[in-house]
């Protein structure tokens, strides 16, 4: 088996775990390399960084932050700034695959990051996929995501849940629905693909078969 390098570019800590935590654990268990580049720290930077590092260790991936020790949202940065920074990271890491947000996601930070990543594709040709995000009950937007790839994560689903539970700062108040919604979505995508649990993706570009 050829070992591959996978770069996950997310707006926030916990985005990677919510969307593809099972796939990440499956990749690293099989010996593939995975790095999560996190663009924003919208609150409590020290806590969010600590949670992200612990979760990444559980899943076996590396984690990197575009900026540290200060709060930020994607709208704080110009698109030119994000593209320039991402170009450098991609050039240095040389991934076989890039995973990022769906361009029509309901969250503005997610859309901005997705736009920057898609723009970087002008220079860097590799597999490019969007992952499926739980859109905080925004049915109009979430229903626009039509996957064309399903990954069986039945064997890794519990690790996905454990990685999410590490992000304790986010599992409070109106955010407590995430764990339940993650399981429901994984069951639904699993049912569609003939598995107990699955995560789904939209292939934007596939370099080869």
PDB file of C-alpha atoms in Angstrom:
ATOM      1  CA  UNK A   1       0.000   0.000   0.000  1.00  0.00           C
ATOM      2  CA  UNK A   2       1.280   3.466  -0.899  1.00  0.00           C
ATOM      3  CA  UNK A   3       1.313   5.762   2.133  1.00  0.00           C
ATOM      4  CA  UNK A   4      -0.333   9.095   1.387  1.00  0.00           C
ATOM      5  CA  UNK A   5      -0.151  12.579   2.871  1.00  0.00           C
ATOM      6  CA  UNK A   6      -3.490  14.166   3.698  1.00  0.00           C
ATOM      7  CA  UNK A   7      -3.968  17.835   4.544  1.00  0.00           C
ATOM      8  CA  UNK A   8      -7.203  18.867   6.252  1.00  0.00           C
ATOM      9  CA  UNK A   9      -7.824  22.619   6.199  1.00  0.00           C
ATOM     10  CA  UNK A  10     -10.503  23.727   8.657  1.00  0.00           C
ATOM     11  CA  UNK A  11     -11.772  27.007   9.987  1.00  0.00           C
ATOM     12  CA  UNK A  12     -11.931  25.978  13.652  1.00  0.00           C
ATOM     13  CA  UNK A  13     -10.640  23.465  16.184  1.00  0.00           C
ATOM     14  CA  UNK A  14     -13.068  20.488  16.235  1.00  0.00           C
ATOM     15  CA  UNK A  15     -14.208  20.927  12.600  1.00  0.00           C
ATOM     16  CA  UNK A  16     -12.010  18.025  11.465  1.00  0.00           C
ATOM     17  CA  UNK A  17     -13.302  15.753  14.222  1.00  0.00           C
ATOM     18  CA  UNK A  18     -16.953  16.611  13.596  1.00  0.00           C
ATOM     19  CA  UNK A  19     -16.744  16.072   9.869  1.00  0.00           C
ATOM     20  CA  UNK A  20     -14.204  13.285   9.370  1.00  0.00           C
ATOM     21  CA  UNK A  21     -12.862  12.085  12.717  1.00  0.00           C
ATOM     22  CA  UNK A  22     -13.545   8.463  11.833  1.00  0.00           C
ATOM     23  CA  UNK A  23     -11.848   8.779   8.458  1.00  0.00           C
ATOM     24  CA  UNK A  24      -8.825  10.411  10.076  1.00  0.00           C
ATOM     25  CA  UNK A  25      -8.458   7.557  12.555  1.00  0.00           C
ATOM     26  CA  UNK A  26      -8.864   5.056   9.730  1.00  0.00           C
ATOM     27  CA  UNK A  27      -6.172   6.818   7.692  1.00  0.00           C
ATOM     28  CA  UNK A  28      -3.633   6.992  10.506  1.00  0.00           C
ATOM     29  CA  UNK A  29      -4.313   3.395  11.564  1.00  0.00           C
ATOM     30  CA  UNK A  30      -3.491   2.341   8.009  1.00  0.00           C
ATOM     31  CA  UNK A  31      -0.230   4.288   8.172  1.00  0.00           C
ATOM     32  CA  UNK A  32      -1.196   7.375   6.179  1.00  0.00           C
ATOM     33  CA  UNK A  33       0.004  10.822   7.264  1.00  0.00           C
ATOM     34  CA  UNK A  34      -2.599  13.393   8.269  1.00  0.00           C
ATOM     35  CA  UNK A  35      -2.197  17.057   9.177  1.00  0.00           C
ATOM     36  CA  UNK A  36      -4.965  19.438  10.255  1.00  0.00           C
ATOM     37  CA  UNK A  37      -4.314  23.112   9.546  1.00  0.00           C
ATOM     38  CA  UNK A  38      -6.651  25.270  11.656  1.00  0.00           C
ATOM     39  CA  UNK A  39      -7.271  28.814  10.440  1.00  0.00           C
ATOM     40  CA  UNK A  40      -9.238  30.469  13.257  1.00  0.00           C
ATOM     41  CA  UNK A  41      -9.337  30.542  17.056  1.00  0.00           C
ATOM     42  CA  UNK A  42     -12.678  32.261  17.680  1.00  0.00           C
ATOM     43  CA  UNK A  43     -12.504  32.077  21.483  1.00  0.00           C
ATOM     44  CA  UNK A  44     -10.245  31.065  24.379  1.00  0.00           C
ATOM     45  CA  UNK A  45      -7.127  30.398  22.268  1.00  0.00           C
ATOM     46  CA  UNK A  46      -5.144  28.557  24.944  1.00  0.00           C
ATOM     47  CA  UNK A  47      -8.019  26.196  25.751  1.00  0.00           C
ATOM     48  CA  UNK A  48      -8.916  25.588  22.109  1.00  0.00           C
ATOM     49  CA  UNK A  49      -5.277  24.883  21.173  1.00  0.00           C
ATOM     50  CA  UNK A  50      -4.881  22.461  24.080  1.00  0.00           C
ATOM     51  CA  UNK A  51      -8.071  20.610  23.154  1.00  0.00           C
ATOM     52  CA  UNK A  52      -7.070  20.428  19.486  1.00  0.00           C
ATOM     53  CA  UNK A  53      -3.644  18.997  20.325  1.00  0.00           C
ATOM     54  CA  UNK A  54      -5.071  16.339  22.644  1.00  0.00           C
ATOM     55  CA  UNK A  55      -7.730  15.353  20.123  1.00  0.00           C
ATOM     56  CA  UNK A  56      -5.179  15.198  17.305  1.00  0.00           C
ATOM     57  CA  UNK A  57      -2.974  12.918  19.413  1.00  0.00           C
ATOM     58  CA  UNK A  58      -5.894  10.550  19.981  1.00  0.00           C
ATOM     59  CA  UNK A  59      -6.574  10.370  16.239  1.00  0.00           C
ATOM     60  CA  UNK A  60      -2.890  10.075  15.341  1.00  0.00           C
ATOM     61  CA  UNK A  61      -2.649  13.241  13.252  1.00  0.00           C
ATOM     62  CA  UNK A  62      -0.549  16.385  13.389  1.00  0.00           C
ATOM     63  CA  UNK A  63      -2.148  19.757  14.027  1.00  0.00           C
ATOM     64  CA  UNK A  64      -0.949  23.210  13.007  1.00  0.00           C
ATOM     65  CA  UNK A  65      -2.426  26.665  13.583  1.00  0.00           C
ATOM     66  CA  UNK A  66      -2.275  29.507  11.109  1.00  0.00           C
ATOM     67  CA  UNK A  67      -1.966  31.933  14.020  1.00  0.00           C
ATOM     68  CA  UNK A  68      -1.629  31.270  17.747  1.00  0.00           C
ATOM     69  CA  UNK A  69      -2.523  32.918  21.016  1.00  0.00           C
ATOM     70  CA  UNK A  70      -5.111  35.379  19.762  1.00  0.00           C
ATOM     71  CA  UNK A  71      -8.764  35.167  18.875  1.00  0.00           C
ATOM     72  CA  UNK A  72      -9.663  35.370  15.210  1.00  0.00           C
ATOM     73  CA  UNK A  73     -12.346  34.582  12.680  1.00  0.00           C
ATOM     74  CA  UNK A  74     -11.858  34.082   8.961  1.00  0.00           C
ATOM     75  CA  UNK A  75     -13.398  37.476   8.222  1.00  0.00           C
ATOM     76  CA  UNK A  76     -10.487  39.099  10.084  1.00  0.00           C
ATOM     77  CA  UNK A  77      -8.208  38.164   7.184  1.00  0.00           C
ATOM     78  CA  UNK A  78      -8.266  39.222   3.573  1.00  0.00           C
ATOM     79  CA  UNK A  79      -8.726  36.465   1.043  1.00  0.00           C
ATOM     80  CA  UNK A  80      -5.312  37.375  -0.388  1.00  0.00           C
ATOM     81  CA  UNK A  81      -3.696  36.815   3.032  1.00  0.00           C
ATOM     82  CA  UNK A  82      -5.333  33.399   3.451  1.00  0.00           C
ATOM     83  CA  UNK A  83      -4.442  32.274  -0.065  1.00  0.00           C
ATOM     84  CA  UNK A  84      -0.825  33.375   0.360  1.00  0.00           C
ATOM     85  CA  UNK A  85      -0.501  31.535   3.667  1.00  0.00           C
ATOM     86  CA  UNK A  86      -2.205  28.392   2.357  1.00  0.00           C
ATOM     87  CA  UNK A  87      -0.087  28.356  -0.796  1.00  0.00           C
ATOM     88  CA  UNK A  88       3.034  28.191   1.379  1.00  0.00           C
ATOM     89  CA  UNK A  89       1.690  25.424   3.618  1.00  0.00           C
ATOM     90  CA  UNK A  90       0.552  23.323   0.662  1.00  0.00           C
ATOM     91  CA  UNK A  91       3.833  23.841  -1.185  1.00  0.00           C
ATOM     92  CA  UNK A  92       5.790  22.767   1.880  1.00  0.00           C
ATOM     93  CA  UNK A  93       3.608  19.790   2.822  1.00  0.00           C
ATOM     94  CA  UNK A  94       2.996  18.478  -0.720  1.00  0.00           C
ATOM     95  CA  UNK A  95      -0.219  16.597   0.096  1.00  0.00           C
ATOM     96  CA  UNK A  96      -1.683  13.836  -2.006  1.00  0.00           C
ATOM     97  CA  UNK A  97      -5.146  14.908  -0.856  1.00  0.00           C
ATOM     98  CA  UNK A  98      -6.706  18.062   0.595  1.00  0.00           C
ATOM     99  CA  UNK A  99      -9.963  18.045   2.560  1.00  0.00           C
ATOM    100  CA  UNK A 100     -11.852  21.221   3.398  1.00  0.00           C
ATOM    101  CA  UNK A 101     -15.273  22.771   3.937  1.00  0.00           C
ATOM    102  CA  UNK A 102     -18.167  22.715   1.472  1.00  0.00           C
ATOM    103  CA  UNK A 103     -18.222  25.962  -0.504  1.00  0.00           C
ATOM    104  CA  UNK A 104     -21.965  26.440   0.209  1.00  0.00           C
ATOM    105  CA  UNK A 105     -21.724  25.814   3.958  1.00  0.00           C
ATOM    106  CA  UNK A 106     -23.991  28.011   6.087  1.00  0.00           C
ATOM    107  CA  UNK A 107     -21.106  29.225   8.274  1.00  0.00           C
ATOM    108  CA  UNK A 108     -19.289  32.249   6.834  1.00  0.00           C
ATOM    109  CA  UNK A 109     -15.897  31.141   8.213  1.00  0.00           C
ATOM    110  CA  UNK A 110     -16.301  27.771   6.507  1.00  0.00           C
ATOM    111  CA  UNK A 111     -17.189  29.388   3.171  1.00  0.00           C
ATOM    112  CA  UNK A 112     -14.226  31.784   3.333  1.00  0.00           C
ATOM    113  CA  UNK A 113     -11.773  28.974   4.055  1.00  0.00           C
ATOM    114  CA  UNK A 114     -13.259  26.843   1.281  1.00  0.00           C
ATOM    115  CA  UNK A 115     -12.928  29.705  -1.193  1.00  0.00           C
ATOM    116  CA  UNK A 116      -9.280  30.237  -0.258  1.00  0.00           C
ATOM    117  CA  UNK A 117      -8.498  26.517  -0.620  1.00  0.00           C
ATOM    118  CA  UNK A 118     -10.226  26.298  -3.993  1.00  0.00           C
ATOM    119  CA  UNK A 119      -8.229  29.286  -5.201  1.00  0.00           C
ATOM    120  CA  UNK A 120      -4.985  27.582  -4.156  1.00  0.00           C
ATOM    121  CA  UNK A 121      -5.855  24.784  -6.562  1.00  0.00           C
ATOM    122  CA  UNK A 122      -4.606  27.014  -9.379  1.00  0.00           C
ATOM    123  CA  UNK A 123      -1.068  26.033  -8.308  1.00  0.00           C
ATOM    124  CA  UNK A 124      -1.400  22.744  -6.484  1.00  0.00           C
ATOM    125  CA  UNK A 125      -2.960  19.772  -8.260  1.00  0.00           C
ATOM    126  CA  UNK A 126      -3.921  16.900  -5.976  1.00  0.00           C
ATOM    127  CA  UNK A 127      -7.068  15.141  -4.845  1.00  0.00           C
ATOM    128  CA  UNK A 128      -9.501  17.720  -3.454  1.00  0.00           C
ATOM    129  CA  UNK A 129     -12.567  16.861  -1.380  1.00  0.00           C
ATOM    130  CA  UNK A 130     -15.198  18.678   0.659  1.00  0.00           C
ATOM    131  CA  UNK A 131     -16.444  17.124   3.873  1.00  0.00           C
ATOM    132  CA  UNK A 132     -19.966  17.195   5.294  1.00  0.00           C
ATOM    133  CA  UNK A 133     -20.538  19.548   8.229  1.00  0.00           C
ATOM    134  CA  UNK A 134     -23.371  19.541  10.737  1.00  0.00           C
ATOM    135  CA  UNK A 135     -24.882  22.936  10.048  1.00  0.00           C
ATOM    136  CA  UNK A 136     -26.525  23.767  13.361  1.00  0.00           C
ATOM    137  CA  UNK A 137     -30.022  22.874  12.180  1.00  0.00           C
ATOM    138  CA  UNK A 138     -29.698  24.909   8.968  1.00  0.00           C
ATOM    139  CA  UNK A 139     -31.624  22.465   6.795  1.00  0.00           C
ATOM    140  CA  UNK A 140     -31.645  24.693   3.721  1.00  0.00           C
ATOM    141  CA  UNK A 141     -27.873  24.757   3.465  1.00  0.00           C
ATOM    142  CA  UNK A 142     -27.078  21.270   4.723  1.00  0.00           C
ATOM    143  CA  UNK A 143     -29.476  19.722   2.215  1.00  0.00           C
ATOM    144  CA  UNK A 144     -27.369  21.152  -0.627  1.00  0.00           C
ATOM    145  CA  UNK A 145     -24.523  18.764   0.165  1.00  0.00           C
ATOM    146  CA  UNK A 146     -24.747  15.759  -2.169  1.00  0.00           C
ATOM    147  CA  UNK A 147     -21.883  13.327  -1.476  1.00  0.00           C
ATOM    148  CA  UNK A 148     -20.251  11.073  -4.037  1.00  0.00           C
ATOM    149  CA  UNK A 149     -17.907   9.243  -1.652  1.00  0.00           C
ATOM    150  CA  UNK A 150     -18.714   7.299   1.514  1.00  0.00           C
ATOM    151  CA  UNK A 151     -16.107   6.024   3.978  1.00  0.00           C
ATOM    152  CA  UNK A 152     -16.978   3.150   6.300  1.00  0.00           C
ATOM    153  CA  UNK A 153     -15.998   4.272   9.809  1.00  0.00           C
ATOM    154  CA  UNK A 154     -17.844   1.585  11.763  1.00  0.00           C
ATOM    155  CA  UNK A 155     -14.619   0.346  13.341  1.00  0.00           C
ATOM    156  CA  UNK A 156     -13.500   3.881  14.249  1.00  0.00           C
ATOM    157  CA  UNK A 157     -16.709   5.610  15.281  1.00  0.00           C
ATOM    158  CA  UNK A 158     -16.040   5.439  19.018  1.00  0.00           C
ATOM    159  CA  UNK A 159     -12.655   7.116  18.533  1.00  0.00           C
ATOM    160  CA  UNK A 160     -14.440   9.863  16.611  1.00  0.00           C
ATOM    161  CA  UNK A 161     -16.774  10.431  19.555  1.00  0.00           C
ATOM    162  CA  UNK A 162     -13.887  10.396  22.039  1.00  0.00           C
ATOM    163  CA  UNK A 163     -12.012  12.965  19.972  1.00  0.00           C
ATOM    164  CA  UNK A 164     -15.065  15.246  20.032  1.00  0.00           C
ATOM    165  CA  UNK A 165     -15.516  14.834  23.772  1.00  0.00           C
ATOM    166  CA  UNK A 166     -12.019  16.260  24.264  1.00  0.00           C
ATOM    167  CA  UNK A 167     -13.348  19.591  22.959  1.00  0.00           C
ATOM    168  CA  UNK A 168     -15.155  20.192  26.254  1.00  0.00           C
ATOM    169  CA  UNK A 169     -15.314  23.947  25.817  1.00  0.00           C
ATOM    170  CA  UNK A 170     -17.605  23.444  22.818  1.00  0.00           C
ATOM    171  CA  UNK A 171     -19.900  20.775  24.231  1.00  0.00           C
ATOM    172  CA  UNK A 172     -21.959  23.175  26.348  1.00  0.00           C
ATOM    173  CA  UNK A 173     -25.218  25.068  25.981  1.00  0.00           C
ATOM    174  CA  UNK A 174     -26.713  24.986  22.496  1.00  0.00           C
ATOM    175  CA  UNK A 175     -23.680  23.023  21.258  1.00  0.00           C
ATOM    176  CA  UNK A 176     -24.510  19.845  23.211  1.00  0.00           C
ATOM    177  CA  UNK A 177     -26.541  18.546  20.272  1.00  0.00           C
ATOM    178  CA  UNK A 178     -23.353  17.871  18.304  1.00  0.00           C
ATOM    179  CA  UNK A 179     -22.595  14.427  19.730  1.00  0.00           C
ATOM    180  CA  UNK A 180     -26.126  13.241  19.089  1.00  0.00           C
ATOM    181  CA  UNK A 181     -26.256  14.773  15.610  1.00  0.00           C
ATOM    182  CA  UNK A 182     -22.867  13.296  14.681  1.00  0.00           C
ATOM    183  CA  UNK A 183     -24.140   9.810  15.504  1.00  0.00           C
ATOM    184  CA  UNK A 184     -27.411  10.292  13.630  1.00  0.00           C
ATOM    185  CA  UNK A 185     -25.619  11.553  10.525  1.00  0.00           C
ATOM    186  CA  UNK A 186     -23.063   8.712  10.652  1.00  0.00           C
ATOM    187  CA  UNK A 187     -25.888   6.192  10.962  1.00  0.00           C
ATOM    188  CA  UNK A 188     -27.751   7.749   8.016  1.00  0.00           C
ATOM    189  CA  UNK A 189     -24.691   7.810   5.745  1.00  0.00           C
ATOM    190  CA  UNK A 190     -23.898   4.290   6.909  1.00  0.00           C
ATOM    191  CA  UNK A 191     -27.375   3.134   5.969  1.00  0.00           C
ATOM    192  CA  UNK A 192     -26.987   4.696   2.525  1.00  0.00           C
ATOM    193  CA  UNK A 193     -23.662   2.947   1.936  1.00  0.00           C
ATOM    194  CA  UNK A 194     -24.397  -0.406   3.541  1.00  0.00           C
ATOM    195  CA  UNK A 195     -22.385   0.148   6.719  1.00  0.00           C
ATOM    196  CA  UNK A 196     -23.183   0.771  10.369  1.00  0.00           C
ATOM    197  CA  UNK A 197     -21.467   4.184  10.386  1.00  0.00           C
ATOM    198  CA  UNK A 198     -20.036   6.241   7.535  1.00  0.00           C
ATOM    199  CA  UNK A 199     -18.751   9.707   6.727  1.00  0.00           C
ATOM    200  CA  UNK A 200     -19.446  11.295   3.376  1.00  0.00           C
ATOM    201  CA  UNK A 201     -17.481  13.559   1.064  1.00  0.00           C
ATOM    202  CA  UNK A 202     -17.833  15.438  -2.197  1.00  0.00           C
ATOM    203  CA  UNK A 203     -14.965  14.752  -4.589  1.00  0.00           C
ATOM    204  CA  UNK A 204     -14.123  18.021  -6.328  1.00  0.00           C
ATOM    205  CA  UNK A 205     -11.047  16.718  -8.138  1.00  0.00           C
ATOM    206  CA  UNK A 206      -9.450  13.312  -8.375  1.00  0.00           C
ATOM    207  CA  UNK A 207      -5.906  13.278  -9.724  1.00  0.00           C
ATOM    208  CA  UNK A 208      -5.989   9.653 -10.871  1.00  0.00           C
ATOM    209  CA  UNK A 209      -7.837   6.385 -10.361  1.00  0.00           C
TER     210      UNK A 209
END
